[in-house]
Coordinates of C-alpha atoms and ligand atoms in Angstrom, one line a residue:
X13 CA -140.1 242.2 -62.6
X14 CA -137.4 243.0 -65.1
X15 CA -137.9 242.1 -68.8
X16 CA -135.4 242.4 -71.6
X17 CA -136.5 242.8 -75.3
X18 CA -134.1 241.4 -77.8
X19 CA -133.7 241.6 -81.6
X20 CA -130.7 241.5 -83.9
X21 CA -129.6 245.1 -84.1
X22 CA -131.4 246.7 -81.2
X23 CA -132.4 249.6 -83.5
X24 CA -135.7 248.6 -85.0
X25 CA -137.9 246.0 -83.2
X26 CA -136.6 245.7 -79.6
X27 CA -136.4 249.5 -78.9
X28 CA -140.0 249.7 -80.2
X29 CA -141.0 246.8 -78.0
X30 CA -139.3 248.4 -75.0
X31 CA -141.2 251.7 -75.6
X32 CA -144.5 250.1 -76.2
X33 CA -144.4 247.8 -73.2
X34 CA -142.9 250.5 -70.9
X35 CA -145.9 252.8 -71.7
X36 CA -148.4 249.9 -71.3
X37 CA -146.9 248.3 -68.1
X38 CA -145.5 251.1 -65.9
X39 CA -144.9 248.8 -63.0
X40 CA -142.6 246.5 -64.9
X41 CA -139.0 247.4 -65.8
X42 CA -138.1 247.0 -69.4
X43 CA -134.8 247.2 -71.3
X44 CA -133.7 246.2 -74.8
X45 CA -130.6 244.8 -76.4
X46 CA -129.4 243.2 -79.7
X47 CA -127.6 239.9 -80.2
X48 CA -125.3 241.7 -82.8
X49 CA -122.8 244.5 -82.1
X50 CA -123.0 246.6 -85.3
X51 CA -125.2 249.4 -83.9
X52 CA -124.0 249.6 -80.3
X53 CA -124.4 253.2 -79.0
X54 CA -126.7 254.2 -81.9
X55 CA -130.2 255.6 -81.5
X56 CA -133.1 253.6 -82.9
X57 CA -133.6 253.6 -86.7
X58 CA -135.4 256.9 -87.7
X59 CA -138.3 254.9 -89.1
X60 CA -138.9 253.1 -85.7
X61 CA -138.7 256.5 -83.9
X62 CA -141.2 257.9 -86.4
X63 CA -143.8 255.1 -86.3
X64 CA -143.6 254.9 -82.5
X65 CA -143.9 258.7 -82.2
X66 CA -147.0 258.6 -84.4
X67 CA -148.5 256.4 -81.7
X68 CA -147.3 258.5 -78.8
X69 CA -144.4 256.2 -77.9
X70 CA -141.1 258.2 -77.5
X71 CA -138.0 256.0 -78.1
X72 CA -135.7 258.7 -79.4
X73 CA -133.4 258.7 -76.4
X74 CA -132.8 254.9 -76.4
X75 CA -129.3 253.7 -77.4
X76 CA -128.4 250.3 -78.7
X77 CA -126.4 247.8 -76.7
X78 CA -125.4 244.1 -77.1
X79 CA -126.8 241.3 -75.0
X80 CA -124.3 239.9 -72.5
X81 CA -124.1 236.8 -70.4
X82 CA -124.9 238.9 -67.2
X83 CA -128.3 239.7 -68.7
X84 CA -129.3 236.1 -68.0
X85 CA -129.0 236.6 -64.3
X86 CA -130.3 240.2 -64.1
X87 CA -133.6 239.8 -66.0
X88 CA -136.6 237.7 -65.1
X89 CA -137.8 237.3 -68.6
X90 CA -135.9 237.7 -71.9
X91 CA -138.1 238.0 -75.1
X92 CA -136.7 237.5 -78.6
X93 CA -138.6 239.0 -81.6
X94 CA -138.0 235.9 -83.8
X95 CA -136.7 232.4 -83.6
X96 CA -133.1 233.4 -84.7
X97 CA -133.0 235.9 -81.8
X98 CA -134.1 233.1 -79.4
X99 CA -131.3 230.8 -80.9
X100 CA -128.7 233.5 -80.6
X101 CA -129.8 234.3 -77.1
X102 CA -129.2 230.7 -76.0
X103 CA -125.7 230.9 -77.3
X104 CA -124.9 234.1 -75.2
X105 CA -126.9 233.4 -72.0
X106 CA -125.6 230.7 -69.7
X107 CA -127.7 227.5 -69.8
X108 CA -129.0 227.8 -66.2
X109 CA -131.0 230.9 -67.3
X110 CA -132.4 229.5 -70.5
X111 CA -135.9 229.0 -69.0
X112 CA -136.1 232.8 -69.0
X113 CA -135.8 233.0 -72.8
X114 CA -139.0 233.0 -74.8
X115 CA -140.3 234.4 -78.2
X116 CA -142.4 237.6 -77.6
X117 CA -145.2 236.1 -79.7
X118 CA -146.1 232.8 -81.3
X119 CA -145.7 234.6 -84.7
X120 CA -142.3 236.0 -85.4
X121 CA -142.0 239.8 -85.4
X122 CA -140.4 240.2 -88.8
X123 CA -137.3 242.3 -89.3
X124 CA -138.4 245.6 -91.0
X125 CA -134.8 246.9 -91.5
X126 CA -134.4 246.3 -95.2
X127 CA -138.0 246.9 -96.1
X128 CA -140.2 249.9 -96.6
X129 CA -141.9 252.2 -94.1
X130 CA -145.0 250.1 -94.1
X131 CA -143.1 247.3 -92.5
X132 CA -142.6 249.5 -89.4
X133 CA -146.3 250.1 -89.0
X134 CA -146.9 246.3 -89.3
X135 CA -144.2 245.8 -86.7
X136 CA -145.8 248.4 -84.4
X137 CA -149.2 246.7 -84.6
X138 CA -147.7 243.3 -84.1
X139 CA -146.0 244.5 -80.9
X140 CA -149.2 246.0 -79.7
X141 CA -151.0 242.7 -80.2
X142 CA -148.2 240.9 -78.4
X143 CA -148.6 243.4 -75.5
X144 CA -152.3 242.4 -75.3
X145 CA -151.3 238.8 -74.9
X146 CA -148.7 239.5 -72.2
X147 CA -151.3 241.7 -70.4
X148 CA -153.5 238.6 -69.9
X149 CA -150.5 236.7 -68.4
X150 CA -149.2 239.4 -66.2
X151 CA -152.6 240.7 -65.0
X152 CA -153.8 237.3 -64.1
X153 CA -150.6 236.8 -62.0
X154 CA -151.5 239.8 -59.8
Ligands
LIG24 P1 -133.6 245.0 -85.6 O1 -133.3 245.2 -87.1 O2 -133.0 243.6 -85.3 O3 -135.0 244.9 -85.5 O4 -132.9 246.1 -84.9 C1 -132.0 245.2 -87.7 C2 -131.2 246.3 -87.7 C3 -130.0 246.2 -88.3 C4 -129.5 245.0 -88.8 C5 -130.3 243.9 -88.7 C6 -131.5 244.0 -88.2 N1 -128.2 245.0 -89.4 O5 -127.9 243.9 -89.9 O6 -127.5 246.0 -89.4

């Protein structure tokens, strides 16, 4: 199975999600991308790298890319961090693949970019909890 994690910039939330879920579910292939293009080619925000590193998740080598229409065909599941990510994804991904697009969690994973360091720890804990929920779904499917 191939899963794409998506946020706006692909430098804060979705690279953290990619790292956390890759560590947690080694048999699933994860990637991440942003709906925006501002940070294409950039490493994750240093605050995301630091918070993930504090929890043993190394995301320093990831580089941002933008979501493309082809991702709709390539991935089995495409998870947006918030409702605007889900909306933007539906504008980029062809309609026939829209059933692959879901929010990562019932509660939005808020954008920590303009906030303080604390926001990144909150983001990390939220993504860990989201992974607990997906574990129930994926482990029951085996
Ligand atoms: P992310 O956070 O979507 O979690 O990567 C953001 C990073 C950068 C911007 C917005 C959100 N930006 O507007 O540059």
